[in-house]
């Protein structure tokens, strides 16, 4: 019997691709024999735009790359510029940064869980996670005034002091979330459909994963115990006690388990950060480079002049280049900043974790059924804003 | 730890290395482009280094230089937990050997450099534009490309009779 | 006085226009066109806290053929623009467009080579919702405003939708 292959175009407008990803599949019956992801439908030109903005004014744009984890993006950028300048954020800022990036991790993983489950057919998960997400967004809003694009971190610290009602909100999250995670497990972990659709699907070996540059939870689900928070601690992560969850199976289910466990670990970190939050300034005191605090700018002449000069003219970092990576919820997020001594970055390169992770998609799906492609795309956890920048 | 890398690389590839710098605690080599494949392969396979993770490939554009592009590689070692940076200088219209044989990551990363800078990679299996569409003209991350230029891509009134379009 | 007194109970008189508009505005089916960050806020407004179904709008359609309201949530890149136009053309009449967020309305903070400076360059927009991203309340407000707009539409005549 003569068989012909069929080419199916998935996307760019497709509910299960988490945005505007396009996948061109070649099918033999229902089996995928070739898979080519096409990206770029959300290309925003952020790297180019950053070359025409003062160092401070790049921060809002970093939010809009991985829009599920805005604070992680801020953190990476701020750390890179701080390294360039030789500035270090004061302890309070560092701890608040840790706390908030872990909240960001929760936020990102929650939306991942909801959309992934939605793709596979468990619609109710989406509604649950969005209920929880509102608690996190309230915290965002309290600290920064914005629900999503917080832009809360500044070079050398934070934009403003933590608000008074910050602690009760965080405590509420710490109290309610473990119960919620149990709820998710009740719905999914032993659910027969969920297991059938994820176990053994999208397997990639450890060696292949490393060769494909996969990072983050996907790599840990393949059995590599590596987390930049432990391996190259930044922002005082070395002072926190947490585990790196790993799995060996390297399938969609393993990734689900890793992420769920990561959320639990994040709660542990948040707990420690909240309990031990140091007192003191939230911005480093480096006039001429770091913005003065709001009170200083309002009541001190000198500080106001610095503030004015920084906002209008910016600062001149030394010539050079830095590459700083952090563990974002998606994987290894890197910022490579080249300075030519001017007030704007000469070049800002973002090493996007989802971009590299999605490039390995064809290894996950070739030889499997069409329906598994959806599960695989979901389990990689991509955010198109970051893939395309 | 940087020292181990530095010594071993210099011992092996001393003549191919044009410059070694260490700024902000980051080790960087400028290398001849003919050596880049052998060098990265050495770093990956060397038992004491094991830079198995190709973190990033990118480029910068310095139009006033004779060799205007720098292609930049970042490798990471899970054992040493260190990054190392390589730079290859190329002129316009020159190409660089591809790393796709060594790392699958290189495929998309090199395509992105090709797309945004117009640097081509020798031996790349699938060198197409990746972020922009195929008909796009120019390479936006070059310094001489305007930031706010809008490319007309299609006319909205295409299916109306021509006299309406004007 | 007049005709109303003569007709039996349980019968209500109205103009056809009113009835049609009433039906249309209470069951606008949005087309989930999530592009970027704003899409997440759009999903939030479908979520439990903001619950858009109070306005008869919860039936998110994934296919343009079944939808009559396109919510452009997020930045439209030049690469995406032809796709967006085609999807709009595939929607059956009558159809409406909400441009959600600064990016969709005017390019937002991205004034550069990659982003279309406003979707109104390619599709006719009825309601612009400002914000980056707009809060779900803002989107809901935009939708309520759109419903008012639909209410005033003419079945015949020069209305854009009647064609
Ligand atoms: S308006 Fe803001 S939130 Fe919405 S897509 Fe644009 S950048 Fe993202």
XYZ file of C-alpha atoms and ligand atoms in Angstrom:
726
model
C 0.000 0.000 0.000
C 1.273 3.396 -0.879
C 1.403 5.872 1.936
C 1.903 9.568 1.713
C 2.990 11.860 4.453
C 0.983 14.888 5.355
C 2.214 18.268 6.463
C 0.259 19.903 9.225
C 0.718 23.449 10.294
C 0.160 24.048 13.982
C -0.156 27.708 14.769
C 0.775 30.533 15.019
C -2.748 30.953 16.288
C -3.370 27.834 18.240
C -4.638 27.583 21.773
C -2.205 24.898 22.778
C 0.999 26.580 21.788
C 0.983 29.103 24.627
C 1.095 32.089 22.401
C 2.220 32.459 18.869
C 4.468 29.504 18.245
C 4.191 27.789 14.928
C 5.097 24.161 14.482
C 5.234 22.518 11.087
C 4.709 18.803 11.440
C 5.120 16.073 8.924
C 2.825 13.221 9.744
C 2.632 9.657 8.615
C -0.864 8.768 9.637
C -0.844 10.082 13.141
C 2.842 9.605 13.813
C 5.116 12.598 13.684
C 8.107 12.047 11.454
C 9.423 15.566 11.297
C 8.863 18.591 13.441
C 10.098 22.095 12.749
C 9.228 24.818 15.224
C 9.082 28.290 13.713
C 9.441 31.207 16.056
C 9.610 34.954 15.725
C 5.940 35.831 15.646
C 6.431 37.949 18.721
C 9.798 39.406 17.857
C 9.881 42.684 19.711
C 13.349 43.999 19.069
C 14.106 44.379 22.763
C 17.846 43.935 22.326
C 17.973 46.682 19.768
C 15.734 49.009 21.729
C 17.893 48.562 24.817
C 20.821 50.041 22.924
C 18.955 53.325 22.741
C 17.911 53.576 26.383
C 19.655 54.632 29.562
C 20.639 51.778 31.823
C 17.776 52.549 34.175
C 15.229 52.659 31.451
C 15.972 49.202 30.166
C 14.485 47.622 33.287
C 10.834 48.021 32.214
C 11.602 46.265 28.972
C 13.106 43.262 30.693
C 9.745 42.715 32.379
C 8.100 42.234 29.084
C 10.280 39.404 27.910
C 9.297 36.593 30.173
C 6.033 38.122 31.257
C 5.240 35.303 33.616
C 8.409 35.916 35.554
C 9.018 39.663 35.381
C 11.001 39.901 38.593
C 13.482 37.234 37.545
C 14.175 39.209 34.420
C 14.644 42.384 36.425
C 16.963 40.608 38.776
C 19.184 39.248 36.049
C 19.533 42.610 34.423
C 20.145 44.473 37.658
C 22.765 41.952 38.751
C 24.545 42.301 35.441
C 24.665 46.085 35.612
C 25.639 45.955 39.259
C 28.525 43.708 38.379
C 29.583 46.152 35.721
C 29.466 48.998 38.203
C 30.865 47.114 41.170
C 27.822 47.938 43.266
C 26.227 45.552 45.674
C 22.669 45.785 46.888
C 22.224 46.085 50.671
C 21.091 42.995 52.605
C 17.480 44.028 52.850
C 17.245 44.464 49.113
C 18.923 41.136 48.501
C 16.540 39.283 50.742
C 13.538 41.022 49.305
C 14.808 40.148 45.864
C 15.122 36.503 46.800
C 11.653 36.512 48.281
C 10.080 38.180 45.297
C 11.851 36.101 42.684
C 10.640 32.998 44.451
C 7.128 34.392 44.361
C 7.742 34.928 40.687
C 8.770 31.323 40.336
C 5.523 30.273 41.954
C 3.640 32.545 39.613
C 5.331 31.169 36.543
C 5.009 27.541 37.538
C 1.363 28.017 38.423
C 0.472 29.418 35.043
C 2.514 26.666 33.447
C 0.580 24.061 35.384
C -2.750 25.572 34.471
C -2.088 25.910 30.768
C -0.351 22.558 30.507
C -3.258 20.834 32.181
C -5.691 22.753 30.009
C -3.946 21.494 26.902
C -4.184 17.942 28.090
C -7.826 18.350 28.964
C -8.010 19.207 32.636
C -9.756 22.531 32.329
C -10.439 22.987 36.016
C -6.750 23.326 36.846
C -6.627 26.595 34.990
C -9.308 28.077 37.180
C -7.611 26.840 40.330
C -4.226 28.260 39.483
C -5.656 31.599 38.492
C -7.335 31.775 41.852
C -3.974 31.261 43.552
C -2.234 33.576 41.185
C -4.393 36.459 42.322
C -2.831 36.158 45.787
C 0.601 36.532 44.253
C -0.443 39.412 42.068
C -1.756 41.226 45.119
C 1.740 41.066 46.537
C 3.161 42.395 43.286
C 0.686 45.175 43.323
C 1.393 46.071 46.921
C 5.122 46.418 46.340
C 5.119 48.022 42.944
C 1.680 49.285 42.081
C 1.364 47.040 39.056
C -0.166 43.621 38.834
C 2.145 42.133 36.279
C 4.883 44.373 34.970
C 6.257 45.275 38.319
C 9.647 46.807 37.418
C 10.350 46.758 41.106
C 14.074 46.128 41.191
C 16.483 48.929 40.595
C 20.177 48.952 39.984
C 21.556 48.792 43.503
C 18.394 47.779 45.287
C 14.664 48.194 45.087
C 12.398 50.897 43.790
C 10.789 51.504 47.129
C 10.619 50.100 50.612
C 8.485 47.057 51.232
C 4.997 48.163 52.259
C 3.651 47.636 55.766
C 1.084 45.078 54.760
C 3.666 43.018 52.922
C 4.259 40.505 55.662
C 0.629 39.460 56.268
C 0.170 38.905 52.557
C 3.220 36.704 52.310
C 2.188 34.817 55.420
C -1.167 34.161 53.846
C 0.507 32.658 50.798
C 2.718 30.544 53.010
C -0.286 29.301 54.893
C -2.634 28.532 52.046
C -0.362 27.317 49.293
C 0.736 23.949 50.718
C -2.918 22.999 50.932
C -3.468 24.105 47.358
C -0.533 22.079 46.102
C -2.062 19.074 47.754
C -5.256 19.867 45.908
C -3.433 19.871 42.593
C -1.825 16.575 43.422
C -5.198 15.140 44.272
C -6.517 16.198 40.919
C -3.574 15.258 38.762
C -0.951 12.972 40.187
C -3.047 9.850 40.293
C -5.416 10.866 37.567
C -5.440 8.117 34.994
C -5.800 10.376 31.994
C -3.071 12.672 33.205
C -0.707 9.791 33.790
C -1.417 8.193 30.463
C -0.840 11.396 28.627
C 2.370 12.346 30.382
C 4.252 9.240 31.501
C 6.724 8.126 28.905
C 5.910 11.055 26.658
C 8.562 13.460 25.482
C 11.568 11.563 26.750
C 15.003 13.004 26.151
C 18.135 11.401 27.510
C 20.484 13.179 29.832
C 23.267 13.365 27.260
C 20.947 14.649 24.577
C 19.539 17.206 26.964
C 22.984 18.576 27.713
C 23.910 18.556 24.075
C 20.783 20.506 23.246
C 21.555 23.101 25.866
C 18.435 22.411 27.871
C 18.421 24.060 31.266
C 16.124 24.528 34.199
C 13.440 22.135 35.374
C 13.675 20.161 32.142
C 17.308 19.377 32.780
C 16.600 18.455 36.361
C 13.847 16.132 35.236
C 16.498 14.409 33.137
C 18.553 13.696 36.202
C 21.128 16.478 36.276
C 21.255 17.976 39.714
C 22.131 21.480 38.737
C 20.683 24.769 39.792
C 22.439 28.080 39.349
C 21.066 29.222 42.668
C 23.289 26.616 44.291
C 26.085 26.372 41.760
C 26.762 30.083 41.407
C 24.773 31.726 44.187
C 23.676 35.283 43.546
C 21.752 37.707 45.687
C 22.559 35.758 48.906
C 21.001 32.508 47.788
C 23.823 30.696 49.560
C 22.273 31.714 52.879
C 19.053 29.843 52.195
C 18.367 26.232 52.765
C 16.563 24.414 49.991
C 16.741 21.278 47.924
C 17.136 20.779 44.201
C 14.442 18.345 43.138
C 15.446 15.917 40.403
C 13.847 13.041 38.580
C 15.309 10.392 36.337
C 12.486 9.610 33.931
C 12.838 12.758 31.859
C 9.289 12.618 30.549
C 6.445 15.077 30.866
C 5.375 13.563 34.145
C 8.847 13.918 35.610
C 8.860 17.578 34.627
C 5.529 18.008 36.336
C 6.885 16.427 39.497
C 10.018 18.539 39.433
C 8.109 21.764 39.022
C 5.629 20.891 41.720
C 8.444 20.125 44.102
C 10.202 23.316 43.104
C 7.153 25.270 44.119
C 7.286 23.663 47.540
C 10.958 24.552 47.824
C 10.154 28.098 46.806
C 7.751 28.308 49.697
C 10.544 27.200 51.989
C 12.777 29.952 50.687
C 10.024 32.520 51.022
C 9.477 31.430 54.596
C 13.162 31.845 55.431
C 13.401 35.163 53.679
C 10.350 36.516 55.449
C 11.488 35.328 58.865
C 14.952 36.714 58.512
C 14.268 39.908 56.588
C 17.031 42.316 57.636
C 16.419 45.928 58.510
C 18.114 48.821 56.851
C 18.278 50.605 53.561
C 16.729 49.175 50.466
C 19.086 50.978 48.094
C 22.853 50.981 48.124
C 24.382 54.335 48.946
C 26.467 55.023 45.881
C 25.778 58.586 44.769
C 26.106 59.207 41.103
C 25.187 55.675 40.167
C 22.374 54.438 42.348
C 19.222 56.497 42.702
C 18.642 58.090 46.104
C 15.665 56.887 48.067
C 12.419 58.729 47.643
C 12.652 60.501 50.998
C 16.177 61.639 50.340
C 15.252 62.944 46.943
C 12.408 64.917 48.444
C 14.192 66.405 51.422
C 17.875 66.681 50.557
C 19.213 69.079 48.009
C 22.217 66.956 47.072
C 20.156 63.831 46.630
C 17.695 65.647 44.475
C 20.447 66.847 42.164
C 21.790 63.304 41.895
C 18.347 62.030 41.194
C 17.817 64.573 38.484
C 21.160 63.898 36.880
C 20.695 60.163 36.972
C 17.291 60.253 35.426
C 18.103 62.727 32.701
C 21.701 61.900 31.939
C 22.358 58.466 33.380
C 25.728 57.206 34.532
C 28.885 56.075 32.830
C 29.853 52.532 33.734
C 33.410 51.414 33.037
C 34.185 49.895 29.683
C 33.875 46.165 29.584
C 31.514 43.292 29.314
C 29.777 41.024 31.765
C 27.801 37.841 31.453
C 25.532 37.128 34.369
C 23.201 34.176 34.541
C 20.464 33.402 36.983
C 18.095 30.528 37.431
C 14.831 31.833 36.117
C 11.744 29.618 36.348
C 12.381 28.514 32.781
C 16.076 27.811 33.087
C 19.327 29.626 32.698
C 18.610 33.260 31.968
C 21.716 35.160 30.967
C 22.454 38.799 30.384
C 25.486 39.765 28.387
C 26.038 43.484 28.585
C 28.756 45.330 26.720
C 29.550 48.822 27.853
C 31.585 51.273 25.853
C 31.619 53.772 28.675
C 28.517 55.546 27.481
C 25.242 56.006 29.293
C 23.460 53.346 27.295
C 24.379 49.701 26.897
C 26.419 49.220 23.764
C 24.902 45.806 23.421
C 22.515 43.897 25.591
C 22.104 40.263 24.827
C 19.627 38.074 26.625
C 20.254 34.390 26.739
C 16.689 33.148 26.657
C 16.103 29.782 28.307
C 12.854 29.000 26.519
C 14.360 29.741 23.129
C 16.992 27.080 23.604
C 14.608 24.653 25.257
C 12.036 24.837 22.484
C 14.693 24.230 19.861
C 14.901 20.690 21.197
C 11.218 20.074 20.588
C 11.737 17.831 17.594
C 13.829 15.439 19.682
C 10.943 15.070 22.055
C 8.207 14.374 19.580
C 9.569 12.573 16.531
C 8.120 9.073 16.384
C 5.220 9.892 18.642
C 1.612 10.746 18.067
C 0.294 14.138 17.124
C -1.512 14.531 20.424
C 1.776 14.104 22.268
C 3.170 17.169 20.577
C 0.743 19.255 22.572
C 1.786 17.629 25.812
C 5.450 18.139 24.955
C 5.107 21.804 24.078
C 3.293 22.290 27.336
C 5.889 20.490 29.384
C 8.773 22.548 28.017
C 7.178 25.646 29.517
C 7.823 28.314 26.966
C 6.922 31.941 27.023
C 6.939 33.356 23.562
C 7.834 36.820 24.726
C 11.135 35.433 25.808
C 11.672 33.102 22.897
C 11.348 35.907 20.393
C 12.265 38.935 22.446
C 39.309 27.768 38.905
C 39.651 30.100 36.026
C 43.342 29.355 36.185
C 42.929 25.712 35.301
C 41.032 26.621 32.185
C 43.484 29.313 31.327
C 46.505 27.070 31.665
C 45.081 24.181 29.774
C 43.778 26.267 26.940
C 46.993 28.205 26.598
C 49.042 25.027 26.702
C 47.010 23.412 23.971
C 46.186 26.298 21.696
C 48.783 28.903 22.592
C 49.448 29.949 19.010
C 45.812 30.356 18.088
C 44.933 32.594 20.981
C 45.158 36.231 20.098
C 44.436 37.673 23.505
C 43.467 36.577 26.980
C 41.616 38.873 29.305
C 40.141 38.521 32.718
C 37.840 41.335 33.664
C 35.070 41.339 36.278
C 36.234 37.840 37.175
C 35.294 36.509 33.769
C 37.807 34.745 31.610
C 37.763 35.576 27.931
C 39.858 34.506 24.984
C 40.045 36.066 21.586
C 40.846 33.271 19.200
C 41.520 32.756 15.583
C 38.405 31.630 13.838
C 40.035 28.547 12.379
C 40.569 27.183 15.868
C 37.137 27.658 17.301
C 35.774 24.202 16.557
C 38.816 22.339 17.800
C 39.041 24.563 20.826
C 35.477 24.155 21.958
C 35.663 20.452 21.341
C 38.763 20.279 23.477
C 37.051 22.188 26.267
C 34.054 19.947 26.108
C 35.941 16.680 26.136
C 38.832 17.518 28.418
C 38.392 15.536 31.567
C 39.525 18.309 33.881
C 37.365 21.001 32.312
C 34.197 19.481 30.858
C 32.642 22.627 29.465
C 29.741 20.588 28.232
C 27.112 23.294 28.111
C 27.119 25.779 25.272
C 25.317 28.584 26.957
C 25.152 31.246 24.335
C 26.310 32.429 20.958
C 25.916 36.043 20.103
C 27.705 38.874 18.370
C 28.479 42.537 18.671
C 28.935 45.048 15.940
C 31.720 47.643 15.962
C 31.350 49.419 12.620
C 34.487 51.522 12.954
C 36.742 48.497 13.232
C 38.219 46.758 10.285
C 36.867 43.418 11.375
C 33.588 44.778 12.471
C 31.917 41.799 14.105
C 32.771 39.893 17.219
C 31.108 36.516 17.529
C 30.920 35.582 21.170
C 30.601 32.125 22.656
C 29.890 31.320 26.259
C 30.593 27.846 27.547
C 29.709 26.526 30.948
C 31.077 23.649 32.937
C 28.730 21.858 35.294
C 31.694 20.542 37.247
C 33.689 23.717 37.619
C 30.552 25.904 37.676
C 32.450 28.446 35.620
C 31.824 30.256 32.401
C 34.391 30.902 29.748
C 34.039 33.301 26.870
C 35.487 33.138 23.369
C 35.550 35.813 20.782
C 36.107 35.516 17.112
C 36.657 38.626 15.059
C 35.249 38.670 11.570
C 34.844 41.254 8.880
C 31.663 41.917 6.980
C 30.719 39.131 4.554
C 33.155 36.761 6.213
C 31.864 33.548 7.678
C 32.602 31.577 10.796
C 32.782 27.787 11.154
C 29.672 26.346 12.669
C 29.454 24.544 15.979
C 26.368 22.576 15.048
C 28.429 19.412 14.825
C 29.386 19.697 18.460
C 26.259 21.133 20.008
C 22.668 21.068 18.871
C 22.097 24.341 20.697
C 24.294 26.026 18.157
C 21.748 25.473 15.447
C 19.215 28.047 16.552
C 21.682 30.369 18.206
C 23.707 30.640 15.017
C 20.583 31.154 13.009
C 19.707 34.031 15.277
C 23.124 35.620 14.810
C 22.739 35.183 11.092
C 19.309 36.731 11.178
C 20.109 39.755 13.281
C 23.705 40.422 12.233
C 24.100 38.815 8.865
C 27.123 36.748 9.806
C 27.010 33.435 8.036
C 28.215 30.156 9.427
C 30.086 27.661 7.293
C 28.544 24.236 7.275
C 25.374 25.150 9.097
C 22.685 22.712 7.949
C 19.762 25.110 7.912
C 20.868 28.716 7.808
C 17.600 30.631 7.487
C 16.151 33.645 9.178
C 14.629 32.695 12.459
C 13.059 35.681 14.181
C 12.231 37.813 11.188
C 10.418 36.797 8.083
C 12.246 35.645 4.990
C 11.667 38.766 2.900
C 13.008 41.098 5.551
C 15.761 43.331 4.305
C 18.772 44.160 6.412
C 20.012 42.929 9.746
C 18.506 44.911 12.587
C 21.133 44.494 15.263
C 23.814 46.056 13.120
C 24.601 49.495 14.368
C 23.785 51.101 11.047
C 20.259 49.735 10.985
C 17.735 52.326 12.150
C 15.785 51.481 15.246
C 12.390 52.760 14.269
C 12.245 51.920 10.610
C 8.989 50.261 9.697
C 9.004 47.804 6.864
C 5.929 47.862 4.690
C 4.983 44.254 4.519
C 1.691 43.954 2.732
C -0.985 46.320 1.625
C -4.180 46.269 3.543
C -6.415 46.898 0.582
C -4.840 44.336 -1.635
C -8.019 42.746 -2.934
C -9.721 46.007 -3.809
C -9.446 47.169 -7.408
C -6.215 49.020 -8.097
C -7.723 52.471 -8.559
C -8.913 52.422 -4.956
C -5.495 51.734 -3.553
C -3.819 54.711 -5.241
C -53.675 53.822 24.334
C -53.109 52.467 20.934
C -51.969 49.098 19.861
C -50.417 47.974 23.154
C -53.777 47.792 24.863
C -55.189 45.430 22.319
C -52.497 42.753 22.430
C -52.793 39.979 25.018
C -50.465 39.522 28.021
C -47.079 37.999 27.487
C -46.385 39.697 24.221
C -43.889 42.505 24.112
C -43.396 44.810 21.224
C -39.979 45.949 20.197
C -38.163 46.894 17.087
C -36.241 44.201 15.294
C -33.130 46.288 15.679
C -33.435 46.319 19.453
C -33.977 42.612 19.713
C -31.089 41.765 17.445
C -28.747 44.156 19.175
C -29.823 42.893 22.568
C -29.094 39.349 21.553
C -25.787 40.241 19.970
C -24.489 42.267 22.828
C -25.330 39.678 25.452
C -23.613 36.809 23.735
C -20.487 38.142 22.168
C -18.133 35.265 21.776
C -14.574 36.441 22.080
C -11.791 35.008 20.047
C -8.929 34.196 22.362
C -6.159 35.848 20.497
C -3.435 35.819 23.079
C -0.257 37.356 21.782
C 1.840 38.550 24.661
C 1.724 39.713 28.238
C -1.762 41.180 27.923
C -3.100 37.737 27.109
C -2.296 36.634 30.618
C -4.375 39.443 32.019
C -7.103 38.496 29.594
C -6.977 34.991 30.995
C -7.156 36.446 34.480
C -10.346 38.207 33.608
C -11.831 34.902 32.519
C -10.633 33.426 35.774
C -12.469 32.995 39.014
C -11.881 36.405 40.537
C -13.049 38.633 37.712
C -15.327 36.153 35.999
C -16.202 37.631 32.658
C -19.086 35.215 32.220
C -21.194 37.623 34.227
C -21.411 39.571 30.999
C -22.220 36.655 28.773
C -18.727 36.539 27.396
C -17.143 33.448 28.757
C -17.322 31.318 25.647
C -13.755 31.708 24.484
C -13.424 30.370 20.999
C -10.194 29.112 19.609
C -11.342 29.352 16.044
C -12.079 32.647 14.317
C -15.006 31.095 12.482
C -16.978 30.797 15.672
C -16.190 34.135 17.199
C -17.445 37.634 16.696
C -15.200 39.660 18.949
C -11.477 39.743 18.504
C -9.547 40.837 21.561
C -6.075 41.666 20.325
C -4.191 41.139 23.560
C -0.584 42.033 23.194
C 1.970 43.421 20.844
C 1.613 42.597 17.183
C 4.903 42.083 15.451
C 5.285 42.773 11.789
C 5.682 39.070 11.232
C 2.373 38.395 12.939
C 0.452 41.168 11.197
C -0.527 39.231 8.043
C -1.685 36.344 10.194
C -3.790 38.652 12.289
C -5.360 40.215 9.233
C -6.196 36.830 7.820
C -7.760 35.691 11.064
C -9.834 38.833 11.162
C -11.015 38.193 7.635
C -12.053 34.702 8.614
C -14.407 35.902 11.309
C -18.047 36.064 10.223
C -19.899 39.359 10.240
C -20.874 41.164 12.368
C -17.560 41.415 14.149
C -15.875 43.766 16.542
C -12.313 44.337 17.660
C -10.980 45.354 21.043
C -7.397 46.436 21.081
C -6.136 45.541 24.512
C -3.085 47.229 25.917
C -0.744 49.954 24.898
C 1.105 47.795 22.418
C -1.913 46.758 20.428
C -3.243 50.300 20.439
C -0.122 52.218 19.494
C 3.016 50.137 19.800
C 3.419 50.883 23.490
C 6.966 51.147 24.731
C 8.282 49.387 21.665
C 8.735 51.957 18.984
C 10.997 49.917 16.762
C 11.397 47.992 13.560
C 9.716 44.833 14.810
C 6.413 45.964 16.249
C 3.399 47.185 14.374
C 2.562 50.626 15.717
C -1.058 49.905 16.461
C -3.355 47.202 15.123
C -5.683 49.840 13.775
C -3.338 49.972 10.839
C -4.622 46.629 9.680
C -8.000 45.989 11.301
C -10.735 48.436 12.326
C -10.759 48.793 16.103
C -13.887 49.601 18.084
C -12.555 49.926 21.596
C -9.069 50.752 22.797
C -8.236 49.593 26.285
C -5.225 51.439 27.689
C -2.721 50.031 30.124
C 0.348 47.915 30.137
C -1.182 45.490 30.823
C -4.713 46.737 31.458
C -6.183 45.445 34.664
C -8.993 42.946 34.197
C -11.385 45.631 35.402
C -10.275 47.821 32.564
C -10.863 45.088 30.042
C -14.295 44.457 31.508
C -15.032 48.147 31.280
C -13.971 48.077 27.671
C -16.272 45.182 27.007
C -19.211 46.907 28.684
C -18.524 49.973 26.572
C -18.483 47.784 23.497
C -21.834 46.359 24.478
C -23.233 49.866 24.607
C -21.786 50.448 21.184
C -23.386 47.311 19.833
C -26.678 48.431 21.286
C -26.711 51.515 19.097
C -25.915 49.759 15.905
C -28.257 50.049 12.924
C -29.392 47.002 11.076
C -29.514 48.872 7.834
C -27.889 51.963 6.541
C -24.338 53.149 6.767
C -23.344 51.126 9.781
C -20.041 49.400 9.215
C -21.299 46.044 10.423
C -24.396 45.839 8.250
C -22.577 45.103 5.019
S 0.747 46.591 26.444
Fe 2.313 46.008 27.929
S 1.505 44.148 28.824
Fe 0.413 44.447 26.917
S 1.540 43.327 25.380
Fe 2.313 45.399 25.392
S 4.069 45.318 26.771
Fe 2.842 43.518 27.153
